[in-house]
Amino acid sequence: MTRTVPPQAGQTPPNADFTPTPAGQSGSGDMREFLRSNLRQSGIYVAFVAIVALFAVLTDGTLLSAGNVTNLVLQYSYILVLAIGMVIVIIAGHIDLSVGSVVALTGAVSAVLVIDRGLPWWVGILAAIAVGLLVGAWHGFWVAYVGIPAFIVTLAGMLLFRGLTLQVLDNVSLSPFPAEYRDVASGFLNGLLGGYGYDAFTLLIGGIAVAGYAVSGWRSRAARIRYGQPVESMALFIAKVVLVGAVVMAFAWQLANARGLPIVLIILGVLAIAYGLITKKTVFGRQVYAIGGNLSAATLSGVKVKAVNFWIFVNMGFLSAVAGVIYSSRSNGAQPAAGEMFELDAIAAAFIGGAAVTGGVGTVVGAMVGGLIMAVMSNGMSLLGVDQSLQSVVKGLVLLLAVAFDVYNKRRAGAAR
């Protein structure tokens, strides 16, 4: 009996009918396959740019004004936080319908402790996060260890935690929070490095983000070349980096000319980077994709499916609590009806951002771009005075088209085989 030894990193498997792509080049067939395999994700970015350009024209530039760009970040930050957790849940083949109620409950707990009981603002934040973790553990237990589908568990949680919110608040609203708590979602870092009419620190952060994107893209491209995989040409790679850099720096310039760098944007950036690394570079992240892609194969490969599913929901509870703190900070209080429909916005962001209905596919960045698409559409239509009912119709159609695009891709891939 012979044993096949896997090739070392960077080596071509013996007897393989395979020719590595020369560095910086790609054959026409390989390039077509490369573009086809990246159509789902690249299409999202193209759609985002097109939607921003459309509403910028329709609103005579108001959409991209310094004040409105800042308001976009402040008003939709909690949905983007929820989208990060939701896309991980969806990648694993689950769904969470309770996040809106958890946002309300965590904000209510924080409000009772800080506003009603007079405790320090940071105690309210820690308590909210603790409640979110407990809620996540509750869901994770029923889904992972009892085996009840996540749809049913989180539907029950949506009703359960909405009722608990009413109990905690005694069916009344609480406000206002102290200034330190409000700064979580409404505060800015301005003037740290000076600047003449603009905030230099915001521009520095934007420059660091662009440099990080360029270095990450270069390393990823070099790795693909090392393993003989198709890559875009050097000219296309440089053009992509320049385009992304221009967009990021334009965004940073608008913020710098308004009120500076929003604190909530720093929170979002840290979460996006952290979860991007977790999903792409850690064993846990690979196991999440494995479970969503092929549960039976993941189980046979030794993945501890129950433990992974449990921690997926604990993580969703944590991010729901973060979103609850941000939302209550932004609204400067806690209301019994807070968080209604948030779960649908988060789910829509994940699917529009490229997540697959059947699981196994999706990215954190894609989910955030999906959330930004929803935010820009809502904000743009509001600036144009579009009726709220029509806004819901448009957003529903966009979600339907995004899922239809996913189904189309799957059918085309199946036919190609």
PDB file of N, CA, C and O in Angstrom, residues 354-392:
ATOM      1  N   GLY A 354     -23.337  39.204  -0.176  1.00  0.00           N
ATOM      2  CA  GLY A 354     -22.774  38.018  -0.817  1.00  0.00           C
ATOM      3  C   GLY A 354     -22.895  36.719  -0.057  1.00  0.00           C
ATOM      4  O   GLY A 354     -22.397  35.693  -0.515  1.00  0.00           O
ATOM      5  N   ALA A 355     -23.530  36.707   1.114  1.00  0.00           N
ATOM      6  CA  ALA A 355     -23.720  35.453   1.843  1.00  0.00           C
ATOM      7  C   ALA A 355     -24.688  34.554   1.080  1.00  0.00           C
ATOM      8  O   ALA A 355     -25.596  35.039   0.401  1.00  0.00           O
ATOM      9  N   ALA A 356     -24.467  33.242   1.192  1.00  0.00           N
ATOM     10  CA  ALA A 356     -25.313  32.277   0.487  1.00  0.00           C
ATOM     11  C   ALA A 356     -26.446  31.819   1.390  1.00  0.00           C
ATOM     12  O   ALA A 356     -26.265  31.663   2.603  1.00  0.00           O
ATOM     13  N   VAL A 357     -27.590  31.594   0.793  1.00  0.00           N
ATOM     14  CA  VAL A 357     -28.757  31.146   1.553  1.00  0.00           C
ATOM     15  C   VAL A 357     -28.492  29.804   2.221  1.00  0.00           C
ATOM     16  O   VAL A 357     -28.964  29.549   3.336  1.00  0.00           O
ATOM     17  N   THR A 358     -27.732  28.946   1.564  1.00  0.00           N
ATOM     18  CA  THR A 358     -27.484  27.603   2.084  1.00  0.00           C
ATOM     19  C   THR A 358     -26.282  27.531   3.009  1.00  0.00           C
ATOM     20  O   THR A 358     -25.947  26.469   3.520  1.00  0.00           O
ATOM     21  N   GLY A 359     -25.587  28.654   3.235  1.00  0.00           N
ATOM     22  CA  GLY A 359     -24.439  28.665   4.123  1.00  0.00           C
ATOM     23  C   GLY A 359     -23.133  28.376   3.407  1.00  0.00           C
ATOM     24  O   GLY A 359     -23.106  28.028   2.229  1.00  0.00           O
ATOM     25  N   GLY A 360     -22.027  28.537   4.135  1.00  0.00           N
ATOM     26  CA  GLY A 360     -20.714  28.221   3.601  1.00  0.00           C
ATOM     27  C   GLY A 360     -20.060  29.330   2.819  1.00  0.00           C
ATOM     28  O   GLY A 360     -18.889  29.218   2.442  1.00  0.00           O
ATOM     29  N   VAL A 361     -20.772  30.412   2.543  1.00  0.00           N
ATOM     30  CA  VAL A 361     -20.248  31.509   1.725  1.00  0.00           C
ATOM     31  C   VAL A 361     -20.605  32.832   2.395  1.00  0.00           C
ATOM     32  O   VAL A 361     -21.708  33.004   2.900  1.00  0.00           O
ATOM     33  N   GLY A 362     -19.650  33.774   2.340  1.00  0.00           N
ATOM     34  CA  GLY A 362     -19.885  35.107   2.877  1.00  0.00           C
ATOM     35  C   GLY A 362     -18.621  35.661   3.506  1.00  0.00           C
ATOM     36  O   GLY A 362     -17.717  34.905   3.856  1.00  0.00           O
ATOM     37  N   THR A 363     -18.562  36.976   3.629  1.00  0.00           N
ATOM     38  CA  THR A 363     -17.422  37.630   4.263  1.00  0.00           C
ATOM     39  C   THR A 363     -17.910  38.763   5.149  1.00  0.00           C
ATOM     40  O   THR A 363     -19.002  39.311   4.942  1.00  0.00           O
ATOM     41  N   VAL A 364     -17.088  39.112   6.127  1.00  0.00           N
ATOM     42  CA  VAL A 364     -17.409  40.228   7.015  1.00  0.00           C
ATOM     43  C   VAL A 364     -17.455  41.532   6.230  1.00  0.00           C
ATOM     44  O   VAL A 364     -18.386  42.336   6.378  1.00  0.00           O
ATOM     45  N   VAL A 365     -16.458  41.752   5.371  1.00  0.00           N
ATOM     46  CA  VAL A 365     -16.425  42.982   4.573  1.00  0.00           C
ATOM     47  C   VAL A 365     -17.638  43.057   3.656  1.00  0.00           C
ATOM     48  O   VAL A 365     -18.263  44.117   3.508  1.00  0.00           O
ATOM     49  N   GLY A 366     -17.995  41.928   3.037  1.00  0.00           N
ATOM     50  CA  GLY A 366     -19.165  41.915   2.173  1.00  0.00           C
ATOM     51  C   GLY A 366     -20.432  42.281   2.915  1.00  0.00           C
ATOM     52  O   GLY A 366     -21.270  43.040   2.413  1.00  0.00           O
ATOM     53  N   ALA A 367     -20.592  41.765   4.139  1.00  0.00           N
ATOM     54  CA  ALA A 367     -21.783  42.083   4.935  1.00  0.00           C
ATOM     55  C   ALA A 367     -21.834  43.564   5.275  1.00  0.00           C
ATOM     56  O   ALA A 367     -22.906  44.186   5.249  1.00  0.00           O
ATOM     57  N   MET A 368     -20.671  44.149   5.576  1.00  0.00           N
ATOM     58  CA  MET A 368     -20.646  45.574   5.900  1.00  0.00           C
ATOM     59  C   MET A 368     -20.955  46.416   4.663  1.00  0.00           C
ATOM     60  O   MET A 368     -21.650  47.430   4.763  1.00  0.00           O
ATOM     61  N   VAL A 369     -20.456  45.989   3.505  1.00  0.00           N
ATOM     62  CA  VAL A 369     -20.794  46.704   2.272  1.00  0.00           C
ATOM     63  C   VAL A 369     -22.289  46.569   1.984  1.00  0.00           C
ATOM     64  O   VAL A 369     -22.947  47.531   1.567  1.00  0.00           O
ATOM     65  N   GLY A 370     -22.842  45.385   2.228  1.00  0.00           N
ATOM     66  CA  GLY A 370     -24.284  45.197   2.078  1.00  0.00           C
ATOM     67  C   GLY A 370     -25.063  46.128   2.991  1.00  0.00           C
ATOM     68  O   GLY A 370     -26.078  46.715   2.587  1.00  0.00           O
ATOM     69  N   GLY A 371     -24.586  46.273   4.240  1.00  0.00           N
ATOM     70  CA  GLY A 371     -25.226  47.202   5.167  1.00  0.00           C
ATOM     71  C   GLY A 371     -25.118  48.640   4.703  1.00  0.00           C
ATOM     72  O   GLY A 371     -26.064  49.429   4.834  1.00  0.00           O
ATOM     73  N   LEU A 372     -23.966  48.989   4.122  1.00  0.00           N
ATOM     74  CA  LEU A 372     -23.786  50.352   3.610  1.00  0.00           C
ATOM     75  C   LEU A 372     -24.697  50.619   2.411  1.00  0.00           C
ATOM     76  O   LEU A 372     -25.185  51.743   2.229  1.00  0.00           O
ATOM     77  N   ILE A 373     -24.911  49.588   1.592  1.00  0.00           N
ATOM     78  CA  ILE A 373     -25.833  49.755   0.460  1.00  0.00           C
ATOM     79  C   ILE A 373     -27.234  50.085   0.977  1.00  0.00           C
ATOM     80  O   ILE A 373     -27.894  51.013   0.477  1.00  0.00           O
ATOM     81  N   MET A 374     -27.680  49.339   1.990  1.00  0.00           N
ATOM     82  CA  MET A 374     -28.996  49.629   2.570  1.00  0.00           C
ATOM     83  C   MET A 374     -29.023  51.022   3.187  1.00  0.00           C
ATOM     84  O   MET A 374     -30.012  51.758   3.054  1.00  0.00           O
ATOM     85  N   ALA A 375     -27.918  51.407   3.859  1.00  0.00           N
ATOM     86  CA  ALA A 375     -27.858  52.721   4.504  1.00  0.00           C
ATOM     87  C   ALA A 375     -27.912  53.844   3.477  1.00  0.00           C
ATOM     88  O   ALA A 375     -28.647  54.829   3.651  1.00  0.00           O
ATOM     89  N   VAL A 376     -27.137  53.708   2.395  1.00  0.00           N
ATOM     90  CA  VAL A 376     -27.111  54.749   1.371  1.00  0.00           C
ATOM     91  C   VAL A 376     -28.473  54.863   0.689  1.00  0.00           C
ATOM     92  O   VAL A 376     -28.961  55.978   0.418  1.00  0.00           O
ATOM     93  N   MET A 377     -29.109  53.720   0.421  1.00  0.00           N
ATOM     94  CA  MET A 377     -30.433  53.772  -0.205  1.00  0.00           C
ATOM     95  C   MET A 377     -31.438  54.461   0.710  1.00  0.00           C
ATOM     96  O   MET A 377     -32.220  55.318   0.258  1.00  0.00           O
ATOM     97  N   SER A 378     -31.443  54.095   1.990  1.00  0.00           N
ATOM     98  CA  SER A 378     -32.382  54.708   2.931  1.00  0.00           C
ATOM     99  C   SER A 378     -32.132  56.198   3.058  1.00  0.00           C
ATOM    100  O   SER A 378     -33.057  57.016   3.013  1.00  0.00           O
ATOM    101  N   ASN A 379     -30.856  56.563   3.230  1.00  0.00           N
ATOM    102  CA  ASN A 379     -30.507  57.963   3.392  1.00  0.00           C
ATOM    103  C   ASN A 379     -30.798  58.756   2.123  1.00  0.00           C
ATOM    104  O   ASN A 379     -31.348  59.868   2.180  1.00  0.00           O
ATOM    105  N   GLY A 380     -30.429  58.191   0.978  1.00  0.00           N
ATOM    106  CA  GLY A 380     -30.664  58.885  -0.286  1.00  0.00           C
ATOM    107  C   GLY A 380     -32.133  59.099  -0.562  1.00  0.00           C
ATOM    108  O   GLY A 380     -32.545  60.191  -0.983  1.00  0.00           O
ATOM    109  N   MET A 381     -32.948  58.074  -0.323  1.00  0.00           N
ATOM    110  CA  MET A 381     -34.384  58.221  -0.559  1.00  0.00           C
ATOM    111  C   MET A 381     -35.012  59.195   0.422  1.00  0.00           C
ATOM    112  O   MET A 381     -35.948  59.928   0.074  1.00  0.00           O
ATOM    113  N   SER A 382     -34.489  59.234   1.659  1.00  0.00           N
ATOM    114  CA  SER A 382     -34.995  60.211   2.633  1.00  0.00           C
ATOM    115  C   SER A 382     -34.670  61.632   2.194  1.00  0.00           C
ATOM    116  O   SER A 382     -35.502  62.543   2.317  1.00  0.00           O
ATOM    117  N   LEU A 383     -33.452  61.832   1.672  1.00  0.00           N
ATOM    118  CA  LEU A 383     -33.067  63.158   1.179  1.00  0.00           C
ATOM    119  C   LEU A 383     -33.936  63.592   0.008  1.00  0.00           C
ATOM    120  O   LEU A 383     -34.207  64.785  -0.177  1.00  0.00           O
ATOM    121  N   LEU A 384     -34.395  62.624  -0.777  1.00  0.00           N
ATOM    122  CA  LEU A 384     -35.252  62.925  -1.931  1.00  0.00           C
ATOM    123  C   LEU A 384     -36.721  63.040  -1.549  1.00  0.00           C
ATOM    124  O   LEU A 384     -37.564  63.336  -2.401  1.00  0.00           O
ATOM    125  N   GLY A 385     -37.035  62.781  -0.277  1.00  0.00           N
ATOM    126  CA  GLY A 385     -38.414  62.894   0.177  1.00  0.00           C
ATOM    127  C   GLY A 385     -39.296  61.732  -0.228  1.00  0.00           C
ATOM    128  O   GLY A 385     -40.522  61.880  -0.309  1.00  0.00           O
ATOM    129  N   VAL A 386     -38.678  60.558  -0.488  1.00  0.00           N
ATOM    130  CA  VAL A 386     -39.450  59.378  -0.873  1.00  0.00           C
ATOM    131  C   VAL A 386     -40.228  58.861   0.331  1.00  0.00           C
ATOM    132  O   VAL A 386     -39.701  58.781   1.447  1.00  0.00           O
ATOM    133  N   ASP A 387     -41.477  58.494   0.118  1.00  0.00           N
ATOM    134  CA  ASP A 387     -42.329  58.004   1.196  1.00  0.00           C
ATOM    135  C   ASP A 387     -41.749  56.728   1.811  1.00  0.00           C
ATOM    136  O   ASP A 387     -41.152  55.904   1.118  1.00  0.00           O
ATOM    137  N   GLN A 388     -41.925  56.572   3.125  1.00  0.00           N
ATOM    138  CA  GLN A 388     -41.359  55.434   3.842  1.00  0.00           C
ATOM    139  C   GLN A 388     -41.860  54.105   3.293  1.00  0.00           C
ATOM    140  O   GLN A 388     -41.112  53.127   3.229  1.00  0.00           O
ATOM    141  N   SER A 389     -43.121  54.055   2.887  1.00  0.00           N
ATOM    142  CA  SER A 389     -43.671  52.807   2.356  1.00  0.00           C
ATOM    143  C   SER A 389     -42.968  52.407   1.063  1.00  0.00           C
ATOM    144  O   SER A 389     -42.667  51.234   0.844  1.00  0.00           O
ATOM    145  N   LEU A 390     -42.668  53.383   0.211  1.00  0.00           N
ATOM    146  CA  LEU A 390     -41.967  53.091  -1.033  1.00  0.00           C
ATOM    147  C   LEU A 390     -40.517  52.684  -0.761  1.00  0.00           C
ATOM    148  O   LEU A 390     -39.959  51.841  -1.472  1.00  0.00           O
ATOM    149  N   GLN A 391     -39.912  53.264   0.278  1.00  0.00           N
ATOM    150  CA  GLN A 391     -38.556  52.868   0.655  1.00  0.00           C
ATOM    151  C   GLN A 391     -38.506  51.378   1.010  1.00  0.00           C
ATOM    152  O   GLN A 391     -37.575  50.670   0.620  1.00  0.00           O
ATOM    153  N   SER A 392     -39.501  50.920   1.735  1.00  0.00           N
ATOM    154  CA  SER A 392     -39.560  49.498   2.104  1.00  0.00           C
ATOM    155  C   SER A 392     -39.698  48.623   0.868  1.00  0.00           C
ATOM    156  O   SER A 392     -39.080  47.547   0.784  1.00  0.00           O
TER     157      SER A 392
END
